[in-house]
Amino acid sequence: MIDMRVSTRLRIVALLAALGVALLVLKPCMQGWHVRPVTSPKSKTVSHGVLHLTVAELVPVVNLQVADHVFDGVPVRMYRPSTNSSKERFLPAMVFYHGGGWIHGSIDTHNSYARRIAMDTGLLVISVEYRLAPKYPYPIPVDDCHKATLYIMNHASELDIDTSRVILMGDSAGGNLAAAVSQRMKSNDPPLLAQVLIYPVVQSLNLQLPSYTAHDGEWLLPMFLSYFMGSVDDSLSTAMLKGSHVSDRVRQLYSKYVDYRKLPESLRKDYVVPQGIKTDPVAAKVLEPYITNPEINPLMSDDLEGLPHTMVLTVGSDPLRDEGVLYAIRLKEAGIPVQHTHHVDGHHGEFSRGKDTALLFRMNSDLFEFIRQRVSS
């Protein structure tokens, strides 16, 4: 009798051998595909890489020229497709703001993902190196992002960018900055083409939403306070966690924007509404100006009309899930075309983990398809 372990090994060897033969046969058909290569962020040109057996890695071949610049005092990294199928001179562009809770991250930490966006979509991608809290709290990060974006729009001709096809995108805190800059630029001429918000931070009024209580959002508090004020105060963190950081008046005034009852039933099942919340007057006096500021918390805006076509991507295991859903709902109520994509099995930070998974493949497929549709419409 053949040992089952030996039999299994033989099958695996046979399968790998057959796969190797298949790749040799298919190689002429796969010349238009390759894996994004691992290269230095400073490299000037990226061409054909080595094919790995990971379906999620396959992207259309496109050469990139990668270079660092300074736009109106703000460092950026530009990923320029040197060839594309349409041979356009003026390319559609994406301005990308990295995540990291306003206190972490850089154009280097998100280099691989920015590169992938450019390679898979053919867009010219500009990744913005905004200054970080706590040393540089609000409004400096959003000002940096806004300044860099305005520079891009105002110098589009020399950058070979089509100003009618500029998309803003960010993940987490970067999604917050993208939403804030989009609100600042509602009256820009030409208008932004779209905004892509990946599990964005859009409110800090209610940190007791179902997703916060189910997925432990306490780790976000130091980031909020660092961005608001440039420092962390434990008493203010405690007040935010308890929901006592705003007055009854402010809570009632803005609860229409942060209303858990608007969430789908599946997201508020078994949710117990907190009772007996008492305002901490000291915390409320300090924090309310930040909590109600729509540049810090875009969901607090009284007027969302005029914003561009929007994609909001949320994931199941994330304290920020519910506010992303609520922002998508509010945008729809304001008449903004919205595509909301929710991945139940996703976790916060999925895009920046640096690992290619079936989930990330699905998320990228949704994202890149939205981008392609918008730039070709």
XYZ file of C-alpha atoms in Angstrom:
377
model
C 0.000 0.000 0.000
C 1.335 3.446 -0.927
C 1.877 5.805 2.002
C -0.724 8.585 1.689
C 1.870 11.265 2.486
C 4.084 10.039 -0.361
C 1.084 9.913 -2.666
C 0.153 13.477 -1.788
C 3.706 14.683 -2.382
C 3.797 12.967 -5.764
C 0.573 14.666 -6.749
C 1.936 18.050 -5.713
C 5.158 17.498 -7.688
C 3.152 16.414 -10.721
C 0.894 19.437 -10.413
C 3.817 21.841 -10.182
C 5.492 20.220 -13.165
C 2.304 20.489 -15.192
C 1.911 24.107 -14.142
C 5.475 24.839 -15.234
C 4.796 23.359 -18.655
C 1.554 25.313 -18.903
C 3.386 28.548 -18.151
C 5.901 27.848 -20.888
C 3.066 27.234 -23.334
C 1.120 30.275 -22.218
C 4.095 32.612 -21.970
C 3.532 34.177 -25.426
C -0.048 34.922 -24.402
C 0.998 36.547 -21.136
C 3.349 39.176 -22.474
C 0.812 41.842 -21.544
C 0.852 40.893 -17.860
C 3.371 41.059 -15.076
C 3.761 41.463 -11.381
C 4.494 44.877 -9.981
C 8.218 44.596 -9.253
C 9.728 45.404 -5.880
C 11.946 48.368 -6.584
C 13.430 51.286 -4.741
C 11.086 54.272 -4.343
C 13.805 56.356 -5.968
C 14.018 54.266 -9.121
C 13.242 56.263 -12.218
C 11.776 53.606 -14.471
C 9.919 50.373 -13.840
C 9.502 47.845 -16.619
C 8.696 44.148 -16.891
C 9.026 42.231 -13.647
C 9.090 38.528 -12.808
C 5.854 36.550 -12.982
C 4.769 35.026 -9.675
C 1.944 32.531 -9.302
C -0.405 34.879 -7.457
C -3.505 35.833 -9.406
C -4.051 38.911 -7.256
C -0.676 40.250 -8.404
C -1.383 40.215 -12.143
C -1.624 43.752 -13.518
C -1.408 45.137 -17.057
C 2.115 46.066 -18.032
C 2.864 49.768 -17.944
C 6.213 51.464 -17.519
C 6.431 54.048 -14.769
C 8.639 57.031 -14.229
C 8.834 57.724 -10.497
C 10.173 61.019 -9.216
C 9.964 63.180 -6.112
C 8.946 66.831 -6.376
C 7.895 69.746 -4.175
C 4.581 71.408 -5.032
C 4.073 74.759 -3.306
C 6.262 73.673 -0.421
C 4.696 70.205 -0.098
C 6.779 67.107 -0.999
C 5.065 64.703 -3.379
C 5.980 61.563 -5.273
C 4.763 61.269 -8.844
C 4.158 57.971 -10.628
C 3.884 58.723 -14.328
C 2.898 56.027 -16.845
C 5.387 56.449 -19.681
C 3.133 54.542 -22.057
C -0.558 53.811 -22.085
C -2.983 52.272 -24.505
C -4.555 55.507 -25.735
C -1.250 57.384 -26.195
C -2.774 60.450 -24.566
C -0.537 63.341 -23.685
C -2.799 64.683 -20.958
C -3.446 61.895 -18.484
C -6.144 61.447 -15.877
C -4.632 61.840 -12.434
C -5.138 60.659 -8.879
C -4.009 62.675 -5.878
C -3.402 60.200 -3.052
C -3.309 60.972 0.681
C -1.898 58.160 2.807
C -3.433 56.853 6.007
C -1.846 56.450 9.429
C -4.099 58.295 11.863
C -2.573 61.686 10.937
C 0.452 60.719 13.073
C 2.036 57.876 11.075
C 2.683 57.010 7.455
C 4.422 58.622 4.515
C 4.771 58.396 0.773
C 7.267 55.593 1.468
C 4.887 53.461 3.548
C 2.304 53.649 0.758
C 4.775 53.538 -2.114
C 3.842 50.039 -3.268
C 0.140 50.765 -3.302
C 0.488 54.095 -5.111
C 2.651 52.319 -7.664
C 0.031 49.617 -8.115
C -2.727 52.169 -8.726
C -0.698 53.799 -11.494
C 0.247 50.477 -13.054
C -3.226 48.995 -13.004
C -5.246 52.048 -14.034
C -2.830 54.033 -16.212
C -3.464 57.132 -14.096
C -0.743 59.561 -13.188
C -0.609 59.207 -9.401
C 0.660 61.955 -7.087
C 1.192 60.839 -3.483
C 1.277 63.717 -0.996
C 3.721 63.901 1.920
C 1.641 66.085 4.241
C 3.072 67.022 7.639
C 2.016 64.893 10.594
C 0.511 65.501 14.010
C 1.153 65.930 16.866
C 3.910 68.318 15.774
C 1.686 69.634 13.008
C -1.966 69.371 14.101
C -5.045 70.603 12.245
C -5.235 72.535 9.967
C -1.690 71.851 8.714
C -2.229 68.330 7.241
C -5.368 69.335 5.344
C -3.731 72.611 4.277
C -0.765 70.695 2.867
C -3.057 68.350 0.950
C -5.125 71.244 -0.353
C -2.070 73.254 -1.428
C -0.555 70.317 -3.285
C -3.853 69.587 -5.031
C -4.354 73.210 -6.074
C -0.817 73.284 -7.439
C -1.569 70.202 -9.518
C -4.743 71.758 -10.909
C -3.057 75.107 -11.599
C 0.006 73.555 -13.278
C -1.801 70.721 -15.031
C -0.646 71.693 -18.499
C 3.044 71.499 -17.661
C 2.444 68.262 -15.741
C 0.522 66.782 -18.687
C -2.596 66.273 -16.563
C -6.187 66.459 -17.791
C -7.834 68.729 -15.205
C -11.287 67.381 -16.068
C -10.206 63.947 -14.816
C -8.635 64.427 -11.392
C -9.590 62.049 -8.578
C -8.821 62.410 -4.871
C -8.242 59.256 -2.844
C -7.183 58.340 0.675
C -7.361 55.525 3.191
C -8.418 55.974 6.831
C -7.038 59.372 7.941
C -6.116 59.893 4.292
C -9.778 59.310 3.452
C -10.628 61.995 5.984
C -8.240 64.402 4.252
C -9.620 63.513 0.818
C -13.156 64.231 2.036
C -12.043 67.512 3.622
C -10.186 68.697 0.509
C -13.150 67.692 -1.663
C -15.394 69.865 0.493
C -12.965 72.777 0.205
C -12.882 72.403 -3.573
C -16.623 72.085 -4.255
C -16.600 75.295 -6.268
C -13.324 74.600 -8.053
C -13.331 75.131 -11.818
C -12.911 72.608 -13.313
C -14.491 70.434 -10.636
C -12.918 67.288 -9.276
C -13.959 64.178 -11.146
C -14.368 61.906 -8.115
C -13.314 61.128 -4.575
C -12.443 57.651 -3.302
C -12.739 57.225 0.456
C -11.362 53.981 1.870
C -12.675 53.287 5.394
C -12.505 57.039 6.105
C -12.620 58.866 9.444
C -15.551 61.282 9.109
C -16.857 61.917 12.636
C -15.885 61.932 16.305
C -19.230 62.981 17.784
C -20.348 59.460 18.651
C -17.667 56.896 19.460
C -20.300 54.483 20.717
C -21.759 53.475 17.373
C -22.251 49.710 16.895
C -18.952 49.309 15.025
C -17.028 51.169 17.724
C -18.402 49.020 20.507
C -18.017 45.788 18.520
C -14.470 46.451 17.303
C -12.821 48.410 20.130
C -12.252 51.886 18.745
C -10.344 53.078 21.802
C -7.037 52.946 19.918
C -8.211 55.844 17.748
C -8.498 58.339 20.617
C -4.823 59.407 20.839
C -4.854 59.985 17.090
C -7.936 62.186 17.273
C -6.488 64.326 20.045
C -3.067 64.556 18.395
C -4.721 65.810 15.210
C -7.117 68.171 16.992
C -4.750 69.732 19.506
C -1.228 68.406 19.033
C -1.280 66.617 22.387
C -3.003 63.768 24.210
C -4.925 64.313 27.455
C -6.137 61.188 29.235
C -9.143 62.953 30.721
C -10.288 64.059 27.266
C -9.753 60.532 25.914
C -11.912 59.146 28.718
C -14.643 61.691 28.007
C -14.668 60.818 24.303
C -14.851 57.121 25.062
C -17.819 57.643 27.390
C -19.560 60.007 24.989
C -19.462 62.861 27.506
C -17.227 65.098 25.386
C -20.113 67.116 23.902
C -23.059 68.942 25.418
C -26.644 67.731 25.095
C -27.307 70.648 22.750
C -24.531 69.674 20.322
C -25.418 65.995 20.570
C -29.043 66.699 19.668
C -28.118 69.169 16.919
C -25.816 66.752 15.100
C -27.394 63.410 15.965
C -29.354 63.628 12.701
C -26.023 63.146 10.903
C -24.731 60.371 13.173
C -27.927 58.352 13.583
C -27.354 54.637 14.098
C -30.978 53.974 13.066
C -30.024 54.796 9.470
C -27.625 51.849 9.402
C -28.750 48.621 7.742
C -30.357 46.221 10.178
C -27.454 43.791 9.802
C -25.032 46.391 11.186
C -27.074 47.325 14.261
C -28.360 43.931 15.242
C -28.234 43.445 19.036
C -26.947 46.998 19.503
C -27.724 48.458 22.916
C -28.038 52.242 22.931
C -25.895 53.813 25.686
C -27.951 55.399 28.439
C -27.304 57.977 31.138
C -24.531 59.894 29.397
C -23.570 62.983 31.378
C -21.651 65.805 29.783
C -18.158 66.606 31.010
C -18.313 70.414 30.713
C -14.537 70.841 30.669
C -14.077 68.304 27.873
C -17.029 69.714 25.931
C -15.648 73.241 26.049
C -12.296 72.081 24.715
C -13.446 69.542 22.133
C -16.730 70.801 20.652
C -15.053 73.249 18.241
C -13.142 70.300 16.754
C -16.013 67.816 16.869
C -18.359 70.111 14.924
C -15.774 71.334 12.392
C -16.596 69.686 9.020
C -12.984 70.016 7.862
C -12.018 67.690 10.699
C -15.222 65.662 10.694
C -16.742 65.811 7.178
C -19.971 64.090 8.271
C -20.781 67.228 10.305
C -21.127 69.389 7.197
C -24.550 70.988 6.766
C -24.122 71.123 2.990
C -22.784 68.218 0.946
C -24.234 69.352 -2.367
C -21.736 69.918 -5.140
C -19.325 67.185 -4.100
C -17.953 64.918 -6.848
C -18.982 61.388 -7.711
C -17.906 59.296 -4.722
C -16.810 55.790 -3.883
C -16.902 54.828 -0.205
C -15.319 51.519 0.721
C -15.996 50.044 4.163
C -14.983 46.790 5.836
C -16.679 44.643 8.462
C -14.065 44.513 11.223
C -13.462 48.211 11.677
C -14.536 50.806 14.278
C -14.935 53.260 11.375
C -17.367 51.031 9.482
C -20.579 52.744 10.564
C -19.515 56.327 9.945
C -18.376 55.396 6.446
C -21.813 53.885 5.810
C -23.534 56.974 7.243
C -21.424 59.299 5.089
C -22.381 57.334 1.965
C -26.044 57.609 2.990
C -25.783 61.360 3.547
C -24.072 61.875 0.194
C -26.880 59.989 -1.537
C -29.455 62.103 0.317
C -27.635 65.200 -0.988
C -27.960 63.931 -4.562
C -24.325 62.914 -4.994
C -23.740 59.792 -7.148
C -22.289 57.280 -4.699
C -20.943 53.775 -4.987
C -20.714 52.210 -1.548
C -18.854 48.916 -1.439
C -18.818 46.945 1.805
C -16.586 43.928 2.427
C -17.899 42.022 5.420
C -14.707 40.007 5.837
C -12.325 42.992 5.692
C -10.275 44.619 8.449
C -9.159 48.199 8.921
C -5.818 48.790 7.230
C -6.347 46.088 4.611
C -4.887 48.239 1.813
C -1.649 49.028 3.627
C -0.810 45.593 5.058
C 1.478 44.817 2.142
C 0.011 41.348 1.636
C -1.837 40.204 -1.459
C -4.926 38.245 -0.519
C -8.112 37.189 -2.263
C -9.910 39.905 -0.291
C -7.492 42.623 -1.376
C -7.874 41.397 -4.951
C -11.666 41.871 -4.707
C -11.279 45.271 -3.090
C -8.822 46.424 -5.735
C -11.074 45.088 -8.484
C -13.994 47.179 -7.180
C -11.801 50.232 -6.753
C -10.035 50.071 -10.099
C -13.270 49.395 -11.969
C -14.824 52.502 -10.393
C -11.776 54.545 -11.419
C -11.813 53.243 -14.990
C -15.510 53.985 -15.348
C -15.085 57.524 -14.099
C -12.098 58.464 -16.287
C -13.702 56.976 -19.391
C -17.168 58.499 -18.883
